[in-house]
XYZ file of C-alpha atoms in Angstrom:
732
model
C 0.000 0.000 0.000
C 2.865 2.373 0.826
C 4.363 2.208 -2.644
C 1.340 1.345 -4.765
C -0.826 4.460 -4.274
C 1.800 7.009 -5.414
C 2.494 4.896 -8.492
C -1.213 4.441 -9.246
C -1.919 8.178 -9.010
C 1.167 8.962 -11.084
C -0.069 6.618 -13.814
C -3.640 7.972 -13.691
C -2.587 11.611 -13.998
C -0.086 10.709 -16.706
C -2.889 9.078 -18.689
C -5.018 12.199 -18.183
C -2.224 14.272 -19.692
C -1.731 11.861 -22.604
C -5.483 11.786 -23.271
C -5.517 15.570 -23.414
C -2.722 15.505 -25.993
C -4.689 13.485 -28.557
C -4.883 14.994 -32.056
C -8.556 15.826 -31.600
C -7.694 17.791 -28.482
C -4.773 19.767 -29.884
C -5.159 23.439 -29.112
C -8.385 22.905 -27.177
C -9.559 21.651 -23.807
C -8.514 22.612 -20.313
C -4.918 21.460 -20.885
C -4.543 24.373 -23.282
C -6.462 26.917 -21.221
C -4.379 29.469 -19.362
C -7.388 30.027 -17.091
C -8.621 26.506 -16.333
C -5.327 24.587 -16.275
C -3.772 26.605 -13.408
C -6.931 26.306 -11.308
C -7.111 22.529 -11.785
C -3.403 22.205 -11.081
C -3.542 24.216 -7.857
C -6.596 22.295 -6.621
C -4.855 18.949 -7.143
C -1.739 20.373 -5.470
C -3.854 21.440 -2.466
C -5.852 18.218 -2.149
C -3.811 16.693 0.723
C -3.907 20.003 2.625
C -7.688 20.411 2.439
C -9.147 16.908 2.202
C -9.620 16.380 5.950
C -9.982 19.953 7.204
C -8.156 20.477 10.518
C -6.735 16.952 10.240
C -5.314 17.395 6.745
C -1.797 16.585 5.696
C 1.480 18.183 6.713
C 4.979 16.786 6.223
C 6.168 16.243 9.787
C 9.903 16.378 9.053
C 11.345 19.912 8.953
C 7.997 21.529 8.135
C 5.565 20.079 10.643
C 7.963 19.642 13.549
C 10.077 22.785 13.078
C 8.809 25.513 10.768
C 5.068 25.535 11.436
C 5.387 25.222 15.249
C 7.978 28.002 15.286
C 5.787 30.344 13.216
C 2.761 29.480 15.344
C 4.654 30.075 18.580
C 5.956 33.469 17.443
C 2.514 34.467 16.145
C 0.529 33.471 19.214
C 2.715 33.114 22.301
C 6.061 34.925 22.089
C 6.425 38.058 24.217
C 8.308 40.070 21.601
C 11.659 39.848 23.356
C 15.009 38.715 22.022
C 15.284 35.667 24.261
C 13.153 32.544 24.383
C 12.898 30.405 27.505
C 11.202 27.671 25.464
C 13.929 26.798 22.939
C 16.440 24.173 24.047
C 18.504 25.452 26.967
C 17.435 29.013 26.197
C 18.181 30.696 22.883
C 17.973 33.929 20.941
C 14.512 33.940 19.388
C 15.473 36.047 16.390
C 19.041 34.805 15.942
C 18.701 31.035 16.245
C 16.275 30.183 13.465
C 16.099 31.228 9.813
C 12.459 32.310 10.107
C 10.362 34.128 12.657
C 12.254 37.388 12.935
C 10.539 39.347 10.159
C 8.943 42.683 11.001
C 5.958 41.841 8.760
C 5.101 38.189 8.178
C 2.101 36.953 6.148
C 2.567 33.535 7.759
C 2.291 34.919 11.276
C -0.735 36.998 10.287
C -2.529 33.957 8.894
C -1.695 31.802 11.918
C -2.778 34.504 14.339
C -6.152 35.191 12.683
C -7.286 31.943 11.035
C -7.514 28.273 11.967
C -4.134 26.663 11.445
C -5.254 24.374 8.628
C -6.658 27.352 6.698
C -3.393 29.243 7.199
C -1.432 26.258 5.892
C -3.721 25.780 2.868
C -3.468 29.467 1.908
C 0.303 29.336 2.233
C 0.514 26.207 0.057
C -1.766 27.789 -2.549
C 0.404 30.908 -2.714
C 3.534 28.798 -3.079
C 2.040 26.910 -6.017
C 0.566 30.034 -7.645
C 3.810 32.021 -7.416
C 5.830 29.155 -8.881
C 3.337 28.426 -11.644
C 2.936 32.069 -12.656
C 6.664 32.744 -12.718
C 7.525 29.742 -14.853
C 4.603 30.356 -17.219
C 5.638 33.960 -17.793
C 9.236 32.920 -18.401
C 8.292 30.273 -20.953
C 5.470 32.151 -22.683
C 6.603 35.762 -22.728
C 10.362 35.654 -22.394
C 10.905 32.275 -24.045
C 8.323 32.812 -26.810
C 6.814 29.364 -26.332
C 3.268 28.375 -27.301
C 0.607 28.390 -24.619
C 0.240 24.664 -23.907
C 3.947 23.791 -23.575
C 4.311 26.930 -21.455
C 1.610 25.585 -19.156
C 3.409 22.239 -19.063
C 6.719 23.814 -18.048
C 4.942 26.008 -15.507
C 3.364 22.951 -13.926
C 6.649 21.053 -13.905
C 8.306 24.044 -12.250
C 6.117 23.636 -9.152
C 7.022 19.993 -8.464
C 10.607 19.360 -9.562
C 11.930 19.303 -6.002
C 10.249 17.772 -2.971
C 10.898 20.909 -0.907
C 8.650 22.876 -3.264
C 5.804 20.661 -2.095
C 6.657 19.450 1.391
C 8.933 22.112 2.936
C 7.438 25.358 1.697
C 7.628 27.490 4.832
C 11.270 28.139 3.995
C 12.837 26.597 0.896
C 9.686 25.926 -1.131
C 8.320 29.453 -1.008
C 11.772 30.890 -1.706
C 12.145 28.664 -4.772
C 8.717 29.638 -6.067
C 9.746 33.300 -6.066
C 12.901 32.859 -8.169
C 11.246 32.451 -11.637
C 8.803 35.313 -11.163
C 11.686 37.497 -10.050
C 13.676 36.624 -13.166
C 10.712 37.506 -15.366
C 9.983 40.824 -13.665
C 13.635 41.912 -13.570
C 14.922 40.545 -16.903
C 11.894 39.473 -18.930
C 10.222 42.875 -18.731
C 13.239 44.919 -19.792
C 12.138 47.547 -22.310
C 8.507 47.438 -21.195
C 6.513 50.182 -19.547
C 6.355 50.256 -15.790
C 9.474 48.135 -15.406
C 10.216 49.831 -12.093
C 6.704 49.033 -10.915
C 7.356 45.347 -11.543
C 10.713 45.575 -9.796
C 9.065 47.202 -6.787
C 6.315 44.564 -6.723
C 8.938 41.836 -6.709
C 10.911 43.578 -3.978
C 7.810 43.556 -1.776
C 7.103 39.874 -2.524
C 10.696 38.908 -1.779
C 10.742 40.974 1.389
C 7.614 39.291 2.714
C 8.197 35.678 1.722
C 11.802 35.001 0.736
C 14.205 33.637 3.358
C 17.276 35.881 2.876
C 19.961 33.233 3.352
C 18.261 30.959 0.818
C 16.911 33.405 -1.731
C 19.358 36.294 -2.022
C 22.197 34.299 -3.640
C 19.765 32.327 -5.816
C 17.936 35.267 -7.386
C 21.245 37.008 -8.084
C 22.627 33.949 -9.873
C 19.358 33.392 -11.746
C 19.290 36.970 -13.036
C 22.903 36.819 -14.249
C 22.287 33.425 -15.887
C 19.150 34.662 -17.652
C 20.926 37.732 -18.972
C 23.628 35.455 -20.398
C 21.097 33.041 -21.884
C 18.913 35.706 -23.490
C 21.717 38.209 -24.256
C 19.756 40.897 -22.438
C 22.524 42.865 -20.787
C 21.331 45.824 -18.756
C 22.087 47.496 -15.440
C 18.478 47.634 -14.318
C 18.121 43.989 -13.200
C 20.966 44.616 -10.755
C 19.151 47.709 -9.550
C 16.065 45.531 -9.101
C 18.083 43.033 -7.059
C 19.418 45.889 -4.953
C 15.871 47.168 -4.408
C 14.730 43.705 -3.340
C 17.771 43.484 -1.086
C 16.811 46.737 0.602
C 13.239 45.595 1.253
C 14.437 42.184 2.457
C 17.052 43.859 4.611
C 14.495 46.142 6.243
C 11.875 43.458 6.892
C 14.414 40.909 8.132
C 16.780 43.464 9.679
C 16.549 42.361 13.301
C 16.765 38.687 12.365
C 19.807 39.172 10.117
C 21.512 41.393 12.679
C 20.769 38.906 15.451
C 22.230 36.041 13.426
C 25.397 38.006 12.735
C 25.809 38.632 16.465
C 25.050 35.094 17.612
C 26.824 33.257 14.807
C 30.143 33.269 16.643
C 28.642 31.165 19.434
C 27.025 28.696 17.040
C 28.296 25.487 15.501
C 28.325 27.069 12.056
C 30.271 30.065 13.269
C 32.755 28.394 15.584
C 33.699 25.261 13.639
C 35.733 25.980 10.534
C 37.315 22.557 10.210
C 34.658 21.320 7.799
C 35.567 23.852 5.118
C 38.856 23.459 3.266
C 40.668 26.587 2.165
C 42.581 24.833 -0.598
C 41.257 26.130 -3.899
C 41.234 22.761 -5.664
C 39.515 21.082 -2.724
C 36.877 23.794 -2.657
C 36.198 23.595 -6.381
C 36.133 19.785 -6.376
C 33.805 19.677 -3.375
C 31.580 22.316 -4.942
C 31.171 20.383 -8.188
C 30.523 17.075 -6.405
C 28.009 18.704 -4.061
C 26.260 20.454 -6.927
C 25.900 17.281 -8.980
C 24.849 15.114 -6.036
C 21.969 17.464 -5.317
C 20.352 16.527 -8.622
C 20.730 12.799 -8.107
C 18.671 12.509 -4.920
C 15.823 14.715 -3.741
C 15.960 17.091 -6.729
C 16.241 14.416 -9.408
C 13.274 15.770 -11.461
C 15.103 19.090 -11.726
C 18.285 17.294 -12.729
C 16.341 15.280 -15.293
C 14.799 18.442 -16.753
C 18.250 19.998 -17.107
C 19.751 16.874 -18.685
C 16.901 16.331 -21.159
C 16.748 20.007 -22.116
C 20.472 20.067 -22.886
C 20.181 16.753 -24.755
C 17.303 17.972 -26.924
C 19.198 21.197 -27.602
C 22.313 19.237 -28.559
C 20.282 17.379 -31.196
C 18.138 20.219 -32.532
C 20.262 23.333 -31.949
C 23.822 22.385 -30.943
C 25.071 25.967 -31.193
C 22.821 26.957 -28.301
C 24.234 24.315 -25.962
C 27.375 26.155 -24.704
C 25.424 29.203 -23.554
C 22.719 27.047 -21.965
C 25.337 24.881 -20.256
C 27.077 27.934 -18.812
C 23.834 29.110 -17.230
C 23.241 25.691 -15.682
C 26.684 25.451 -14.076
C 26.941 29.118 -13.113
C 26.156 28.368 -9.430
C 29.373 26.326 -9.236
C 31.477 29.413 -9.952
C 29.540 31.507 -7.442
C 29.907 28.824 -4.763
C 33.644 28.467 -5.341
C 34.117 32.229 -5.226
C 32.060 32.456 -2.047
C 34.063 29.754 -0.287
C 37.407 31.170 -1.397
C 36.533 34.676 -0.217
C 38.566 35.615 2.918
C 35.621 35.784 5.304
C 37.805 34.918 8.293
C 40.119 37.857 7.692
C 37.231 40.330 7.878
C 35.710 38.789 11.006
C 32.806 36.972 9.339
C 34.076 33.398 9.421
C 30.652 32.029 10.287
C 29.206 33.145 6.967
C 31.394 30.601 5.183
C 29.556 27.788 6.912
C 26.091 29.219 6.301
C 25.267 26.702 3.571
C 26.223 27.062 -0.074
C 23.607 24.623 -1.336
C 21.239 27.580 -1.508
C 23.321 28.942 -4.383
C 22.181 26.013 -6.508
C 18.618 27.331 -6.319
C 19.721 29.813 -8.966
C 19.202 27.230 -11.715
C 15.473 27.153 -10.925
C 15.129 30.604 -12.448
C 16.718 29.608 -15.757
C 15.947 25.942 -16.373
C 12.463 26.753 -17.708
C 13.998 29.023 -20.347
C 16.501 26.348 -21.379
C 13.649 23.839 -21.658
C 11.629 26.347 -23.694
C 14.544 26.814 -26.090
C 14.805 23.038 -26.481
C 11.089 22.686 -27.246
C 11.185 25.509 -29.791
C 14.301 24.120 -31.478
C 12.869 20.598 -31.566
C 9.598 21.789 -33.054
C 11.344 24.048 -35.581
C 13.329 21.070 -36.848
C 10.236 18.862 -36.923
C 12.001 16.146 -34.952
C 10.271 13.351 -33.123
C 6.647 14.152 -33.877
C 4.320 11.345 -32.820
C 0.851 12.435 -34.069
C -1.081 9.485 -32.656
C 0.060 10.460 -29.140
C 0.764 14.140 -29.042
C -1.283 15.720 -31.760
C -0.614 18.051 -34.619
C 2.442 20.240 -34.323
C 3.264 19.304 -30.719
C 6.783 18.113 -29.979
C 8.112 15.259 -27.911
C 9.886 17.507 -25.342
C 6.651 19.401 -24.692
C 4.721 16.176 -24.241
C 7.372 14.831 -21.867
C 7.157 18.013 -19.799
C 3.377 17.776 -19.478
C 3.204 14.053 -18.795
C 6.173 14.275 -16.432
C 4.580 17.109 -14.475
C 1.338 15.188 -13.995
C 3.205 11.998 -13.107
C 5.283 13.746 -10.440
C 2.248 15.556 -9.044
C 0.284 12.309 -8.916
C 3.141 10.505 -7.187
C 3.483 13.289 -4.625
C -0.232 13.438 -3.857
C -0.216 9.668 -3.399
C 2.870 9.848 -1.204
C 1.321 12.560 0.942
C -1.910 10.626 1.447
C -0.001 7.476 2.402
C 2.249 9.508 4.677
C -0.856 11.027 6.274
C -2.242 7.548 6.886
C 0.887 6.195 8.544
C 2.173 9.296 10.343
C -0.887 11.533 10.706
C -0.657 15.207 9.848
C -2.133 18.300 11.419
C -3.724 16.142 14.108
C -0.343 16.641 15.795
C -1.595 20.091 16.767
C -4.798 18.829 18.392
C -3.498 16.400 21.036
C -5.823 16.981 23.976
C -3.357 16.493 26.836
C -0.821 18.775 25.144
C -3.411 21.407 24.276
C -4.695 21.343 27.850
C -1.626 20.247 29.852
C -3.085 19.859 33.329
C 0.072 17.925 34.201
C 2.329 20.952 33.562
C 3.271 23.074 36.582
C 3.478 26.626 35.223
C 4.818 28.011 38.516
C 7.852 25.720 38.255
C 8.179 25.339 34.471
C 10.172 22.246 33.620
C 11.238 21.367 30.089
C 9.779 18.655 27.863
C 11.373 16.027 25.615
C 9.638 13.671 23.188
C 10.427 10.166 22.026
C 10.066 10.031 18.262
C 9.855 7.484 15.472
C 9.036 7.629 11.783
C 5.467 6.444 12.317
C 4.740 7.007 16.012
C 3.991 10.481 17.267
C 4.649 13.159 18.327
C 7.652 14.813 16.756
C 9.664 16.826 19.318
C 9.198 20.354 17.981
C 5.412 20.004 17.982
C 5.258 20.877 21.685
C 6.391 24.426 20.833
C 3.037 24.948 19.098
C 1.457 24.254 22.502
C 3.655 26.918 24.166
C 5.607 24.279 26.079
C 9.381 24.509 26.655
C 11.156 21.786 24.732
C 14.720 20.716 25.333
C 15.167 18.559 22.223
C 15.268 21.608 19.964
C 16.834 21.770 16.525
C 18.053 25.288 15.680
C 19.770 26.647 12.583
C 22.377 28.401 14.695
C 22.831 25.782 17.397
C 25.173 26.366 20.307
C 27.931 23.698 20.233
C 27.726 23.306 24.027
C 24.065 22.355 23.753
C 24.856 19.937 20.928
C 27.715 18.313 22.884
C 25.466 17.918 25.903
C 23.225 15.776 23.750
C 25.647 13.749 21.654
C 28.319 13.244 24.337
C 25.968 12.782 27.243
C 22.207 12.524 26.843
C 22.075 10.440 23.673
C 25.520 9.275 22.484
C 23.853 6.726 20.185
C 23.192 9.505 17.687
C 26.169 11.836 17.070
C 24.205 14.051 14.658
C 20.910 15.007 16.262
C 19.805 16.494 19.622
C 16.559 14.560 19.484
C 15.560 11.122 20.720
C 14.523 8.474 18.239
C 13.205 5.099 19.272
C 15.898 2.457 19.503
C 13.756 -0.534 18.624
C 16.148 -2.865 20.420
C 15.011 -1.080 23.583
C 11.293 -1.544 22.825
C 10.108 -4.870 24.183
C 6.543 -5.961 24.668
C 5.357 -2.596 23.414
C 7.210 -0.774 26.220
C 10.178 1.575 25.768
C 13.081 0.909 28.142
C 14.220 4.495 28.007
C 17.310 4.201 30.212
C 18.873 1.993 27.552
C 18.541 4.907 25.136
C 19.254 8.126 27.018
C 20.708 9.465 30.249
C 17.803 10.407 32.492
C 20.119 12.067 35.071
C 21.499 14.457 32.437
C 18.007 15.284 31.212
C 16.870 15.912 34.780
C 19.928 18.084 35.446
C 18.929 20.259 32.466
C 15.490 20.939 33.975
C 13.750 18.319 31.825
C 10.799 17.303 33.929
C 8.468 15.695 31.400
C 8.801 12.977 28.797
C 6.207 12.607 26.019
C 5.808 9.302 24.203
C 3.289 7.523 22.014
C 4.281 4.194 23.563
C 4.417 3.320 27.268
C 7.826 3.946 28.838
C 9.626 2.339 31.742
C 12.593 3.720 33.640
C 13.730 4.098 37.220
C 11.668 6.721 38.986
C 9.456 7.673 36.025
C 5.913 8.580 37.081
C 2.999 8.415 34.640
C 1.055 11.691 34.855
C -1.363 11.189 31.980
C -1.901 8.736 29.185
C -4.188 7.530 26.405
C -7.136 5.208 26.721
C -5.709 3.252 23.787
C -2.016 3.583 22.897
C -0.954 3.854 19.280
C -0.254 0.453 17.787
C 3.131 -0.544 16.506
C 3.458 -2.156 13.101
C 2.082 -5.715 12.933
C 5.611 -7.060 12.553
C 6.485 -5.610 15.969
C 3.218 -5.756 17.892
C 1.705 -8.968 16.583
C -1.678 -7.336 15.907
C -3.481 -8.124 12.687
C -2.844 -5.812 9.723
C -6.529 -4.851 9.645
C -6.477 -3.836 13.308
C -3.345 -1.779 12.698
C -4.876 -0.093 9.634
C -8.035 0.784 11.579
C -5.894 2.350 14.270
C -3.874 4.385 11.760
C -7.050 5.579 10.007
C -8.493 6.836 13.290
C -5.216 8.633 14.078
C -5.636 10.828 11.016
C -8.492 12.592 12.812
C -7.573 12.104 16.460
C -4.039 11.305 17.487
C -5.267 10.560 20.980
C -3.541 11.427 24.210
C 0.173 10.947 24.714
C 1.891 9.211 27.604
C 3.258 11.950 29.865
C 5.897 10.976 32.430
C 7.570 12.985 35.182
C 11.334 12.535 35.437
C 12.876 11.854 38.845
C 15.404 14.224 40.415
C 14.691 17.092 38.053
C 16.590 20.257 38.928
C 14.553 23.475 38.845
C 15.185 26.280 36.379
C 16.902 28.259 39.170
C 18.653 26.773 42.212
C 21.441 27.355 44.723
C 24.595 25.289 44.314
C 25.333 23.103 47.332
C 28.968 22.690 46.270
C 31.412 23.435 43.456
C 33.357 20.648 41.766
C 36.304 21.562 39.572
C 37.425 19.072 36.946
C 40.241 18.818 34.445
C 37.921 17.332 31.824
C 37.095 19.515 28.843
C 33.688 21.129 29.171
C 31.129 19.173 27.184
C 33.284 16.072 26.823
C 31.932 12.637 27.668
C 34.047 12.544 30.834
C 32.856 15.971 31.942
C 29.208 15.080 31.388
C 29.632 11.806 33.263
C 30.719 13.880 36.267
C 27.694 16.132 35.794
C 25.350 13.131 35.720
C 26.821 11.876 38.982
C 27.030 15.209 40.804
C 24.047 17.252 39.610
C 21.366 15.351 41.583
C 23.103 16.578 44.749
C 22.950 20.139 43.366
C 26.665 20.290 42.698
C 27.979 22.669 40.038
C 30.654 21.019 37.888
C 33.101 23.424 36.216
C 36.401 22.998 34.452
C 39.357 24.986 35.743
C 39.008 27.927 33.339
C 35.346 28.451 34.129
C 35.941 28.115 37.866
C 38.438 30.982 37.674
C 35.767 33.217 36.135
C 33.805 33.074 39.407
C 36.741 34.467 41.363
C 36.649 33.519 45.033
C 32.976 32.624 45.064
C 32.038 29.580 47.105
C 28.858 27.609 47.515
C 27.151 28.090 50.888
C 24.335 25.993 52.258
C 22.886 29.106 53.860
C 21.889 30.563 50.475
C 18.306 29.753 49.541
C 16.239 30.587 46.477
C 12.733 31.925 46.927
C 10.532 33.039 44.101
C 11.899 33.206 40.572
C 10.235 34.387 37.357
C 11.029 33.780 33.706
C 10.444 37.290 32.428
C 10.912 38.869 29.047
C 14.609 38.554 28.157
C 15.751 37.017 31.401
C 15.301 35.807 34.958
C 14.304 37.583 38.153
C 15.242 35.715 41.330
C 14.514 36.392 45.002
C 16.999 34.789 47.340
C 18.550 34.943 50.773
C 22.356 34.849 50.717
C 23.716 35.879 54.137
C 27.145 34.442 53.279
C 26.892 34.741 49.517
C 27.025 31.697 47.266
C 26.658 30.471 43.693
C 23.309 30.798 41.951
C 22.636 28.288 39.177
C 20.336 29.153 36.279
C 19.358 26.327 33.969
C 20.181 28.228 30.789
C 23.208 28.316 28.515
C 25.672 31.017 29.521
C 26.154 33.595 26.800
C 28.130 36.786 26.361
C 24.823 38.598 25.938
C 23.840 37.885 29.551
C 24.364 40.424 32.326
C 23.840 39.606 35.991
C 23.086 42.064 38.803
C 22.436 41.858 42.511
C 20.990 44.985 44.055
C 22.503 47.190 41.346
C 25.921 45.506 41.381
C 27.099 43.580 38.305
C 28.114 40.003 39.043
C 30.544 37.579 37.386
C 29.082 34.451 35.818
C 30.276 31.496 33.764
C 29.098 28.227 32.259
C 28.699 25.131 34.399
C 27.224 21.643 34.151
C 27.367 21.837 30.365
C 24.213 23.886 29.753
C 23.846 26.034 32.858
C 24.967 29.453 34.081
C 26.717 29.856 37.436
C 26.550 33.323 39.040
C 28.756 34.472 41.918
C 26.422 36.066 44.479
C 27.868 38.397 47.145
C 26.932 38.139 50.797
C 23.736 39.868 51.802
C 22.122 39.741 48.359
C 18.340 39.579 48.264
C 17.622 39.720 44.555
C 19.450 38.733 41.357
C 18.572 39.619 37.759
C 20.060 37.673 34.848
C 19.138 39.564 31.694
C 19.721 38.881 28.022
C 20.772 42.096 26.327
C 21.978 41.533 22.789
C 22.370 44.889 21.089
C 19.393 45.493 18.770
C 19.830 47.013 15.354
C 17.482 49.863 16.242
C 17.621 50.880 19.880
C 14.581 52.436 21.511
C 14.530 54.713 24.515
C 11.173 53.446 25.753
C 11.492 50.323 27.887
C 8.889 47.600 27.812
C 7.553 47.327 31.371
C 7.901 43.549 31.154
C 11.640 43.802 30.476
C 14.120 41.945 32.651
C 15.698 44.243 35.231
C 12.583 46.366 35.716
C 10.382 46.039 38.762
C 7.269 45.822 36.586
C 8.638 42.761 34.793
C 7.219 40.485 37.458
C 3.540 39.805 37.768
C 2.102 40.236 41.271
């Protein structure tokens, strides 16, 4: 069933396309209508996202467990500050993720004012419409192609990469805006109101295009199109600059935040993965570029290969110019990597991800395909009247049939994926939506056990405004990552999330201590574990659970296939409750250190974290020698006690009694953007226990503020009354 439905739908839609290409249908019917074809195409594209209303489909990798929850959280729950208490061990809200920091966001508007499934459907429709319109205009008006093959190429241009269908809240939407940008900036040269089109595109790009993904791509696409069409003019560059200004303004705080936090991230601090040898860079660039078109973007690679092949047969003199435009991203990538970013203090930019440069071909491939179709038809090659009708060419027919086949396969895949993994029902889990088990006055973090077909995915809890420790961030702090891969979950050296180890699932029960370190999770203020399956582990307490747990596959559970299928069908509409467990020995978000333990082990190493796991339950702060020195002569004193503490906007407000002084521990990653005060006096602090902040508190202190104060791009004199460090920040 998993593989058959996508194939069946691909065949059915392919036959629909072939039927529409019969001689009697040439030049007529909806396949040739520039009004009906796009509507039909968009409706089929949207089918998985509308078929079951609030329980419709959503790809739960990247999109459903990261992008949508993050947008929804920012739109409905975030307090507008720089710092988020809910992300991992604390993180910069605007500088840790590639989305969410825009000044104006259509996605946030939709999610704040409409039901989530409506917001998702509108977003998907816009993605498809933008991509279709851009490719159609390129083929029809700039390429000079007939209407029906232009429609075929436009349709193909919306499905040639899975991210244009499944991961549209970042990459997909950005890709859909490249062709329309090329048309408005290059295709309309010499026409009236060119600047109006350039301004319209600048606004579209500013609202929907992710800067790190789209800015290099549209630049490359414009240059490539100018080369391909021999339209050399300064105005497209002015249009790019205009778009850059609008993007820069709308994403200003996010871009500025990323530049400031990049140095503390894995991308910004680890340069070992990028070779500075020119030949190594060029070789790696070429291999990476080609490999991209042999896996997830194979339809795009196939379109490029076939277009060049048809051109080589019908118009060989056009091949060199077309080939240059297709490999142009390689030269841009090599130049980018060889640029001396380190010397100018921007080393982290080198590791920002050059695969986005390859998106530039998406703005030119439709034109190359259009040239191939025109050349093939002009030569009269390969006409097959009994299949494709009078005057239609084989390349055009392949484009149309291929587009429908890929769309059919994807719709089938999405429906099967919905059946086995559920979709937007992830956002309607009753005991996550109404978490009576969660103690808001002592907010502990949450982790989720995940599998490819058992829910929930970890990032989903963010959509419920719950703090989640198993957070994947674009700019991830290496200390947080090491805490996971060297301590919490050394089975997986690549991912700070917990996947089911099926060797540890016996009798339908997860033996979690065989998979992860519960003491390290508890030390990091993780107080709750969410799982679809029952879990066993020393000290775990079941707080809430489902009436009927989700069934494992028949091969694991022994249930009949029909019983399993009935269960999966019901989970499309109601995922049911999750098992919620309380972890034993969980440290609070703020606590007083009972003792300090200095170690020679490197912070974040396996040895260091083993010491943390052993010492943290006794409220001991483990520091290496360098970090211990940062606290000066501070000592832990049993007389220091913590009273009330509040997680306020951009920081922590803590009442305490420290007659002899002591060391205050805050369960949040130490960062250079923190500042700590006690009664108006700034205090030294440092990192401890891997993901915590240790603050030296002087004797007699009654209150401590730990505030996150990254410099904003635009400073304001008016202070938000909820801001950390202000008396009004705390609710009565």
